[in-house]
Amino acid sequence: MGQTAHVSAVVWTAAVSLAAWVWLLLGQGFFWRTDVRLPPRREPAVWPPVCVVVPARDEAAVLPESLPSLLAQDYPGRAEVFLIDDGSSDGTAELARALARRHGGLPLTVDSPGGEPPAGWTGKLWALRHGIGLARARAPEYLLLTDADIAHAPDSLRHLVAAARTGGFDLVSQMARLRVRSRWERLVVPAFVYFFAQLYPFRRVGRKGARTAAAAGGCVLLRAEAADRARVPEAIRQAVIDDVALARAVKDGGGRIWLGLAERVDSVRPYPRLHDLWRMVSRSAYAQLRHHPLVLAGTVAGLALVYLVPPAALVAGAAAGDTAAAVLGGLAWLVMTGTYLPMLRYYRQPPWLAPLLPFTASLYLLMTVDSAVRHYRGRGAAWKGRTYARPDAVPDEG
């Protein structure tokens, strides 16, 4: 009797997991598709002026690959680059100037806000504030906000501006193609983008009237007027996950936004070890959950139900001779695997990695729990020597 009840619970749980996957497959904005790329474009008759703002803190290791690509932009209009050194200790500012002298190209201004950011500001957003302030003196129509580890193809900027003009978008963002060379990068990185798309389906982000708002901070083309209207970056100064907060502020201010996968924008930052990837995810995972224990509990339960139950039900059902449990678990695992294949193709990875998604999801579950543990130990949201308090722990300046 107990065994029957136990098996029935396994069947029921597997059925709920399968139902969740059917809903994700059909009802979550087709998040698993990877064909959301820059919209069709018409090149404008007059190219608007653009200022590129690059916040940088201890980025000397990646600047030789990324900064020359920005300086070499083949943009028909007026464009210049502002690199804002956020208290680097590795010679980032000096290296940037040397690279500009060596490679030429777009004009480069290297500056620094000086000192540590005030309470209530993240270092990146404080640097962005300084850079945007310098850029405003040049009266740009658009701001390209890009990270110091992002390399752009020579025509990246003109494609972004043309797409924004053609589509009437106030914000156009591309999810840079992250590096996938090491064993752990191949296992974890495509899943990172897959999970992000599941949370923020790209099709919904760009749809008029949809509430979903997100951006990818490595590459954001923002209309200067929309930035002023949304009070960016002041309105999001406390945000650790600043790209999503930026998109939400622009959308709430009446702006139109678009997000998709990149074809001409790549991250050159390496994450060769599991420790490096773990730190990247855990530093902000609990902030994504708004530092709420109940949301954390629900997230852990949801990850377990959606990603861990299918293989567990298949194995348990096969071992116990419970055909229903094995079939339901196997079908859920099959749907999961099928939705992951397009992302693996986008990252040019072998399809045999797709059935390993439950294992990768278990790593993300542990990273999320670790993020919460670090937060309550006072080490949460730490990055490059700084630890940020939760937003409601900082007095509001407004």
Tab-separated table of C-alpha atoms in Angstrom:
chain	number	residue	atom	x	y	z
A	1	MET	CA	0.000	0.000	0.000
A	2	GLY	CA	2.809	2.424	0.977
A	3	GLN	CA	4.734	1.461	-2.133
A	4	THR	CA	1.648	2.080	-4.298
A	5	ALA	CA	1.159	5.508	-2.728
A	6	HIS	CA	4.858	6.244	-3.255
A	7	VAL	CA	4.729	5.225	-6.902
A	8	SER	CA	1.545	7.227	-7.407
A	9	ALA	CA	3.278	10.302	-5.995
A	10	VAL	CA	6.120	9.792	-8.473
A	11	VAL	CA	3.656	9.477	-11.345
A	12	TRP	CA	1.752	12.548	-10.239
A	13	THR	CA	4.935	14.613	-9.856
A	14	ALA	CA	6.212	13.468	-13.252
A	15	ALA	CA	2.873	14.401	-14.822
A	16	VAL	CA	3.043	17.898	-13.319
A	17	SER	CA	6.607	18.271	-14.620
A	18	LEU	CA	5.546	17.199	-18.106
A	19	ALA	CA	2.617	19.624	-18.025
A	20	ALA	CA	5.023	22.398	-17.021
A	21	TRP	CA	7.244	21.571	-19.993
A	22	VAL	CA	4.328	21.568	-22.424
A	23	TRP	CA	3.368	25.008	-21.138
A	24	LEU	CA	6.974	26.251	-21.409
A	25	LEU	CA	7.204	24.872	-24.936
A	26	LEU	CA	4.058	26.598	-26.196
A	27	GLY	CA	3.135	29.320	-23.711
A	28	GLN	CA	6.352	31.075	-22.685
A	29	GLY	CA	6.902	33.228	-25.754
A	30	PHE	CA	8.709	30.466	-27.671
A	31	PHE	CA	11.712	31.326	-25.490
A	32	TRP	CA	13.678	28.372	-26.839
A	33	ARG	CA	13.895	29.746	-30.381
A	34	THR	CA	17.130	31.513	-31.281
A	35	ASP	CA	16.010	33.394	-34.382
A	36	VAL	CA	15.353	36.723	-32.631
A	37	ARG	CA	18.087	38.791	-34.265
A	38	LEU	CA	18.379	42.469	-35.194
A	39	PRO	CA	15.175	43.502	-37.004
A	40	PRO	CA	15.195	44.443	-40.710
A	41	ARG	CA	16.766	47.826	-41.225
A	42	ARG	CA	16.931	50.781	-43.587
A	43	GLU	CA	20.065	52.872	-43.522
A	44	PRO	CA	19.148	56.469	-42.648
A	45	ALA	CA	19.907	59.274	-45.073
A	46	VAL	CA	21.672	61.149	-42.258
A	47	TRP	CA	23.441	59.104	-39.594
A	48	PRO	CA	22.802	60.453	-36.064
A	49	PRO	CA	25.688	61.226	-33.682
A	50	VAL	CA	26.522	58.457	-31.189
A	51	CYS	CA	28.605	58.373	-28.029
A	52	VAL	CA	29.920	55.034	-26.780
A	53	VAL	CA	30.269	54.743	-22.984
A	54	VAL	CA	32.418	51.941	-21.549
A	55	PRO	CA	32.651	51.535	-17.754
A	56	ALA	CA	35.832	49.647	-16.864
A	57	ARG	CA	37.303	48.355	-13.615
A	58	ASP	CA	40.492	46.262	-13.725
A	59	GLU	CA	39.978	45.260	-17.359
A	60	ALA	CA	43.567	45.315	-18.631
A	61	ALA	CA	43.415	41.587	-19.447
A	62	VAL	CA	40.549	41.959	-21.953
A	63	LEU	CA	40.925	45.509	-23.307
A	64	PRO	CA	43.427	44.569	-26.062
A	65	GLU	CA	40.721	42.366	-27.612
A	66	SER	CA	37.710	44.613	-27.041
A	67	LEU	CA	38.655	48.307	-27.193
A	68	PRO	CA	40.294	48.244	-30.665
A	69	SER	CA	37.060	46.778	-32.054
A	70	LEU	CA	35.128	49.810	-30.796
A	71	LEU	CA	37.679	52.268	-32.110
A	72	ALA	CA	37.515	50.545	-35.517
A	73	GLN	CA	33.764	50.989	-35.969
A	74	ASP	CA	32.836	51.736	-39.574
A	75	TYR	CA	30.155	54.282	-38.744
A	76	PRO	CA	29.208	56.913	-41.350
A	77	GLY	CA	28.136	59.506	-38.772
A	78	ARG	CA	29.890	61.202	-35.875
A	79	ALA	CA	30.883	58.804	-33.105
A	80	GLU	CA	33.333	58.801	-30.215
A	81	VAL	CA	34.211	56.573	-27.287
A	82	PHE	CA	34.300	57.406	-23.571
A	83	LEU	CA	36.064	54.850	-21.377
A	84	ILE	CA	35.390	55.508	-17.698
A	85	ASP	CA	37.974	53.993	-15.380
A	86	ASP	CA	36.223	52.928	-12.178
A	87	GLY	CA	39.138	52.889	-9.740
A	88	SER	CA	41.224	50.269	-11.544
A	89	SER	CA	44.481	49.051	-9.994
A	90	ASP	CA	45.855	47.247	-13.068
A	91	GLY	CA	46.610	50.150	-15.399
A	92	THR	CA	43.326	49.990	-17.330
A	93	ALA	CA	43.291	53.728	-18.125
A	94	GLU	CA	46.921	53.845	-19.294
A	95	LEU	CA	46.437	50.752	-21.451
A	96	ALA	CA	43.312	52.251	-23.058
A	97	ARG	CA	45.227	55.375	-24.048
A	98	ALA	CA	48.076	53.283	-25.441
A	99	LEU	CA	45.667	51.172	-27.495
A	100	ALA	CA	44.083	54.316	-28.949
A	101	ARG	CA	47.495	55.660	-29.949
A	102	ARG	CA	48.411	52.335	-31.535
A	103	HIS	CA	45.158	51.583	-33.379
A	104	GLY	CA	43.662	55.011	-34.068
A	105	GLY	CA	40.047	55.088	-35.227
A	106	LEU	CA	37.235	56.807	-33.332
A	107	PRO	CA	38.222	59.528	-30.837
A	108	LEU	CA	38.736	58.136	-27.328
A	109	THR	CA	38.317	59.990	-24.037
A	110	VAL	CA	39.549	58.220	-20.904
A	111	ASP	CA	38.268	59.675	-17.646
A	112	SER	CA	37.323	58.659	-14.112
A	113	PRO	CA	34.627	59.734	-11.661
A	114	GLY	CA	37.284	59.672	-8.926
A	115	GLY	CA	36.997	57.919	-5.582
A	116	GLU	CA	34.499	55.322	-4.511
A	117	PRO	CA	30.829	55.522	-5.575
A	118	PRO	CA	28.473	57.149	-3.059
A	119	ALA	CA	26.248	54.960	-0.906
A	120	GLY	CA	23.333	53.645	-2.946
A	121	TRP	CA	25.267	53.466	-6.222
A	122	THR	CA	26.922	50.450	-7.808
A	123	GLY	CA	30.361	51.136	-9.232
A	124	LYS	CA	29.306	50.400	-12.797
A	125	LEU	CA	26.321	52.739	-12.700
A	126	TRP	CA	28.337	55.490	-11.032
A	127	ALA	CA	30.878	55.196	-13.857
A	128	LEU	CA	28.061	55.189	-16.430
A	129	ARG	CA	26.630	58.332	-14.869
A	130	HIS	CA	29.969	60.065	-15.274
A	131	GLY	CA	30.380	58.831	-18.843
A	132	ILE	CA	26.863	59.826	-19.863
A	133	GLY	CA	27.472	63.258	-18.356
A	134	LEU	CA	30.586	63.708	-20.503
A	135	ALA	CA	28.761	62.397	-23.564
A	136	ARG	CA	25.842	64.798	-23.167
A	137	ALA	CA	28.187	67.698	-23.886
A	138	ARG	CA	28.513	66.254	-27.412
A	139	ALA	CA	24.717	66.213	-27.879
A	140	PRO	CA	24.441	62.614	-29.147
A	141	GLU	CA	21.161	61.212	-30.365
A	142	TYR	CA	22.135	57.724	-29.177
A	143	LEU	CA	24.302	56.267	-26.438
A	144	LEU	CA	25.922	52.873	-26.879
A	145	LEU	CA	26.469	51.392	-23.421
A	146	THR	CA	28.842	48.469	-23.706
A	147	ASP	CA	31.070	46.520	-21.311
A	148	ALA	CA	34.848	46.493	-21.424
A	149	ASP	CA	34.932	42.773	-22.271
A	150	ILE	CA	32.729	43.081	-25.374
A	151	ALA	CA	34.200	42.990	-28.888
A	152	HIS	CA	32.163	44.441	-31.765
A	153	ALA	CA	32.396	43.634	-35.463
A	154	PRO	CA	33.292	46.724	-37.553
A	155	ASP	CA	29.677	47.213	-38.691
A	156	SER	CA	28.086	46.583	-35.284
A	157	LEU	CA	27.265	50.198	-34.482
A	158	ARG	CA	25.745	51.011	-37.874
A	159	HIS	CA	23.546	47.882	-37.678
A	160	LEU	CA	22.354	48.837	-34.179
A	161	VAL	CA	21.534	52.430	-35.160
A	162	ALA	CA	19.823	51.418	-38.401
A	163	ALA	CA	17.716	48.819	-36.554
A	164	ALA	CA	16.710	51.351	-33.886
A	165	ARG	CA	15.746	53.927	-36.513
A	166	THR	CA	13.866	51.449	-38.714
A	167	GLY	CA	11.947	49.870	-35.842
A	168	GLY	CA	11.335	53.065	-33.897
A	169	PHE	CA	13.017	51.608	-30.807
A	170	ASP	CA	14.312	53.684	-27.909
A	171	LEU	CA	16.492	50.814	-26.723
A	172	VAL	CA	18.064	48.061	-28.802
A	173	SER	CA	20.073	45.445	-26.927
A	174	GLN	CA	21.929	42.355	-28.058
A	175	MET	CA	22.890	39.419	-25.871
A	176	ALA	CA	26.586	39.121	-26.697
A	177	ARG	CA	27.782	35.665	-27.669
A	178	LEU	CA	29.692	34.532	-24.587
A	179	ARG	CA	32.952	32.608	-24.804
A	180	VAL	CA	32.625	28.802	-24.907
A	181	ARG	CA	36.035	27.156	-25.070
A	182	SER	CA	36.692	25.354	-21.802
A	183	ARG	CA	34.787	22.248	-20.721
A	184	TRP	CA	32.872	24.162	-18.055
A	185	GLU	CA	32.045	27.029	-20.408
A	186	ARG	CA	30.518	24.558	-22.863
A	187	LEU	CA	28.432	23.000	-20.114
A	188	VAL	CA	27.292	26.155	-18.303
A	189	VAL	CA	27.326	29.167	-20.668
A	190	PRO	CA	24.677	28.129	-23.243
A	191	ALA	CA	22.414	27.152	-20.347
A	192	PHE	CA	22.926	30.592	-18.779
A	193	VAL	CA	21.536	32.285	-21.899
A	194	TYR	CA	18.799	29.627	-22.198
A	195	PHE	CA	17.627	30.288	-18.623
A	196	PHE	CA	17.741	34.054	-19.197
A	197	ALA	CA	15.570	33.695	-22.299
A	198	GLN	CA	13.180	31.510	-20.338
A	199	LEU	CA	12.781	34.232	-17.705
A	200	TYR	CA	12.599	37.062	-20.266
A	201	PRO	CA	11.360	35.701	-23.613
A	202	PHE	CA	12.897	37.923	-26.260
A	203	ARG	CA	9.718	38.054	-28.372
A	204	ARG	CA	7.749	39.445	-25.451
A	205	VAL	CA	10.406	42.047	-24.665
A	206	GLY	CA	9.984	43.653	-28.084
A	207	ARG	CA	6.214	43.319	-28.283
A	208	LYS	CA	4.126	46.472	-27.939
A	209	GLY	CA	2.039	46.439	-24.783
A	210	ALA	CA	3.871	43.474	-23.211
A	211	ARG	CA	5.050	43.923	-19.627
A	212	THR	CA	8.233	41.886	-20.060
A	213	ALA	CA	11.316	44.098	-20.018
A	214	ALA	CA	14.968	43.085	-20.197
A	215	ALA	CA	18.242	44.018	-21.825
A	216	ALA	CA	21.737	42.573	-22.002
A	217	GLY	CA	24.131	45.021	-20.383
A	218	GLY	CA	27.049	44.184	-22.658
A	219	CYS	CA	25.437	45.909	-25.639
A	220	VAL	CA	22.683	48.511	-25.219
A	221	LEU	CA	21.956	51.228	-27.768
A	222	LEU	CA	19.846	53.817	-25.970
A	223	ARG	CA	18.220	56.950	-27.364
A	224	ALA	CA	19.540	59.866	-25.294
A	225	GLU	CA	16.080	61.399	-25.050
A	226	ALA	CA	14.700	58.135	-23.643
A	227	ALA	CA	17.521	58.024	-21.091
A	228	ASP	CA	16.605	61.519	-19.909
A	229	ARG	CA	12.915	60.657	-19.777
A	230	ALA	CA	13.595	57.523	-17.716
A	231	ARG	CA	16.127	59.320	-15.478
A	232	VAL	CA	18.838	56.804	-16.344
A	233	PRO	CA	21.050	55.964	-14.559
A	234	GLU	CA	19.835	57.820	-11.441
A	235	ALA	CA	16.554	55.885	-11.363
A	236	ILE	CA	18.368	52.536	-11.251
A	237	ARG	CA	21.457	53.545	-9.259
A	238	GLN	CA	21.057	50.706	-6.712
A	239	ALA	CA	20.440	47.942	-9.255
A	240	VAL	CA	22.928	45.072	-9.246
A	241	ILE	CA	21.163	43.557	-12.274
A	242	ASP	CA	21.323	46.899	-14.012
A	243	ASP	CA	20.483	45.777	-17.555
A	244	VAL	CA	17.037	44.478	-16.636
A	245	ALA	CA	16.416	47.533	-14.442
A	246	LEU	CA	17.454	49.819	-17.317
A	247	ALA	CA	15.045	48.164	-19.732
A	248	ARG	CA	12.225	48.346	-17.181
A	249	ALA	CA	12.861	52.074	-16.585
A	250	VAL	CA	12.835	52.845	-20.317
A	251	LYS	CA	9.702	50.784	-20.920
A	252	ASP	CA	7.900	52.310	-17.920
A	253	GLY	CA	8.803	55.720	-19.333
A	254	GLY	CA	6.912	54.929	-22.526
A	255	GLY	CA	9.878	53.790	-24.592
A	256	ARG	CA	9.949	50.870	-27.020
A	257	ILE	CA	12.639	48.270	-26.452
A	258	TRP	CA	14.060	45.272	-28.299
A	259	LEU	CA	16.302	42.413	-27.192
A	260	GLY	CA	17.804	39.604	-29.231
A	261	LEU	CA	20.811	37.382	-29.755
A	262	ALA	CA	23.947	38.880	-31.266
A	263	GLU	CA	25.690	38.048	-34.509
A	264	ARG	CA	28.370	40.768	-34.424
A	265	VAL	CA	28.964	41.184	-30.689
A	266	ASP	CA	31.086	38.778	-28.609
A	267	SER	CA	32.291	38.604	-25.036
A	268	VAL	CA	36.024	37.949	-24.763
A	269	ARG	CA	36.032	37.343	-21.005
A	270	PRO	CA	37.169	33.806	-20.157
A	271	TYR	CA	35.506	31.662	-17.510
A	272	PRO	CA	37.807	28.630	-17.695
A	273	ARG	CA	36.943	27.067	-14.311
A	274	LEU	CA	33.685	26.152	-12.640
A	275	HIS	CA	34.662	28.520	-9.824
A	276	ASP	CA	34.730	31.468	-12.257
A	277	LEU	CA	31.283	30.665	-13.626
A	278	TRP	CA	29.947	29.974	-10.137
A	279	ARG	CA	31.075	33.409	-8.980
A	280	MET	CA	29.548	35.092	-12.051
A	281	VAL	CA	26.123	33.574	-11.353
A	282	SER	CA	26.060	33.574	-7.548
A	283	ARG	CA	27.054	37.237	-7.225
A	284	SER	CA	23.645	38.379	-8.488
A	285	ALA	CA	21.304	35.361	-8.404
A	286	TYR	CA	19.700	36.254	-5.073
A	287	ALA	CA	19.397	39.904	-6.160
A	288	GLN	CA	17.383	38.591	-9.138
A	289	LEU	CA	15.006	37.099	-6.549
A	290	ARG	CA	14.811	40.465	-4.757
A	291	HIS	CA	16.485	38.988	-1.671
A	292	HIS	CA	13.213	37.326	-0.673
A	293	PRO	CA	13.423	33.946	1.121
A	294	LEU	CA	9.987	32.817	-0.072
A	295	VAL	CA	10.862	33.605	-3.681
A	296	LEU	CA	14.088	31.645	-3.191
A	297	ALA	CA	12.147	28.659	-1.840
A	298	GLY	CA	9.730	28.815	-4.767
A	299	THR	CA	12.600	29.079	-7.263
A	300	VAL	CA	14.394	26.058	-5.801
A	301	ALA	CA	11.166	24.038	-5.836
A	302	GLY	CA	10.421	25.131	-9.403
A	303	LEU	CA	13.895	24.257	-10.668
A	304	ALA	CA	13.659	20.847	-9.025
A	305	LEU	CA	10.200	20.145	-10.445
A	306	VAL	CA	11.010	21.295	-13.977
A	307	TYR	CA	14.593	20.100	-14.413
A	308	LEU	CA	15.357	17.401	-11.848
A	309	VAL	CA	12.082	15.469	-11.660
A	310	PRO	CA	12.087	14.217	-15.301
A	311	PRO	CA	15.337	12.177	-15.128
A	312	ALA	CA	14.592	11.135	-11.544
A	313	ALA	CA	11.105	9.877	-12.513
A	314	LEU	CA	12.513	8.025	-15.510
A	315	VAL	CA	15.154	6.251	-13.419
A	316	ALA	CA	12.814	5.582	-10.472
A	317	GLY	CA	10.047	4.358	-12.736
A	318	ALA	CA	12.371	2.054	-14.656
A	319	ALA	CA	13.824	0.663	-11.421
A	320	ALA	CA	10.400	0.075	-9.849
A	321	GLY	CA	8.763	-1.241	-13.001
A	322	ASP	CA	6.406	1.738	-13.051
A	323	THR	CA	5.858	2.331	-16.753
A	324	ALA	CA	3.729	5.451	-16.265
A	325	ALA	CA	6.374	7.217	-14.191
A	326	ALA	CA	9.148	6.246	-16.598
A	327	VAL	CA	7.190	7.350	-19.668
A	328	LEU	CA	6.079	10.662	-18.168
A	329	GLY	CA	9.588	11.438	-16.909
A	330	GLY	CA	11.113	10.426	-20.231
A	331	LEU	CA	8.700	12.607	-22.211
A	332	ALA	CA	9.393	15.628	-20.000
A	333	TRP	CA	13.132	15.067	-20.376
A	334	LEU	CA	12.693	14.754	-24.138
A	335	VAL	CA	10.821	18.065	-24.400
A	336	MET	CA	13.473	19.722	-22.212
A	337	THR	CA	16.233	18.354	-24.424
A	338	GLY	CA	14.496	19.484	-27.595
A	339	THR	CA	14.055	23.056	-26.358
A	340	TYR	CA	17.753	23.272	-25.475
A	341	LEU	CA	19.067	22.129	-28.861
A	342	PRO	CA	18.589	25.491	-30.670
A	343	MET	CA	20.727	27.276	-28.060
A	344	LEU	CA	23.461	24.663	-28.395
A	345	ARG	CA	23.381	25.142	-32.174
A	346	TYR	CA	23.667	28.904	-31.716
A	347	TYR	CA	26.775	28.322	-29.591
A	348	ARG	CA	28.086	25.721	-32.069
A	349	GLN	CA	28.121	23.000	-29.434
A	350	PRO	CA	27.455	19.268	-29.921
A	351	PRO	CA	23.854	18.077	-29.452
A	352	TRP	CA	24.875	15.387	-26.925
A	353	LEU	CA	25.164	18.187	-24.338
A	354	ALA	CA	21.375	18.711	-24.431
A	355	PRO	CA	20.423	15.702	-22.237
A	356	LEU	CA	22.874	17.005	-19.609
A	357	LEU	CA	20.705	20.080	-18.956
A	358	PRO	CA	19.303	18.626	-15.684
A	359	PHE	CA	22.850	18.381	-14.322
A	360	THR	CA	23.594	21.977	-15.363
A	361	ALA	CA	20.306	23.101	-13.816
A	362	SER	CA	21.305	21.452	-10.551
A	363	LEU	CA	24.492	23.532	-10.603
A	364	TYR	CA	22.429	26.690	-11.099
A	365	LEU	CA	20.173	25.655	-8.227
A	366	LEU	CA	23.212	25.324	-5.954
A	367	MET	CA	24.624	28.637	-7.223
A	368	THR	CA	21.346	30.353	-6.371
A	369	VAL	CA	21.294	28.908	-2.862
A	370	ASP	CA	24.945	29.885	-2.424
A	371	SER	CA	24.072	33.429	-3.538
A	372	ALA	CA	21.493	33.638	-0.745
A	373	VAL	CA	23.926	32.217	1.816
A	374	ARG	CA	26.557	34.770	0.784
A	375	HIS	CA	24.001	37.547	1.076
A	376	TYR	CA	23.078	36.657	4.653
A	377	ARG	CA	26.753	36.372	5.544
A	378	GLY	CA	27.319	39.900	4.235
A	379	ARG	CA	29.179	38.791	1.103
A	380	GLY	CA	26.366	38.924	-1.436
A	381	ALA	CA	26.449	40.909	-4.703
A	382	ALA	CA	30.232	41.154	-4.475
A	383	TRP	CA	32.231	42.042	-7.576
A	384	LYS	CA	35.815	43.207	-8.029
A	385	GLY	CA	36.381	44.126	-4.413
A	386	ARG	CA	32.996	45.697	-3.721
A	387	THR	CA	29.963	44.314	-1.892
A	388	TYR	CA	26.578	45.954	-2.441
A	389	ALA	CA	23.777	46.161	0.088
A	390	ARG	CA	20.233	45.237	-0.798
A	391	PRO	CA	18.432	48.310	-2.178
A	392	ASP	CA	16.085	48.794	0.780
A	393	ALA	CA	19.110	48.952	3.119
A	394	VAL	CA	20.310	52.182	1.509
A	395	PRO	CA	18.662	55.552	2.178
A	396	ASP	CA	16.832	56.981	-0.829
A	397	GLU	CA	18.277	60.235	-2.107
A	398	GLY	CA	15.024	61.273	-3.709
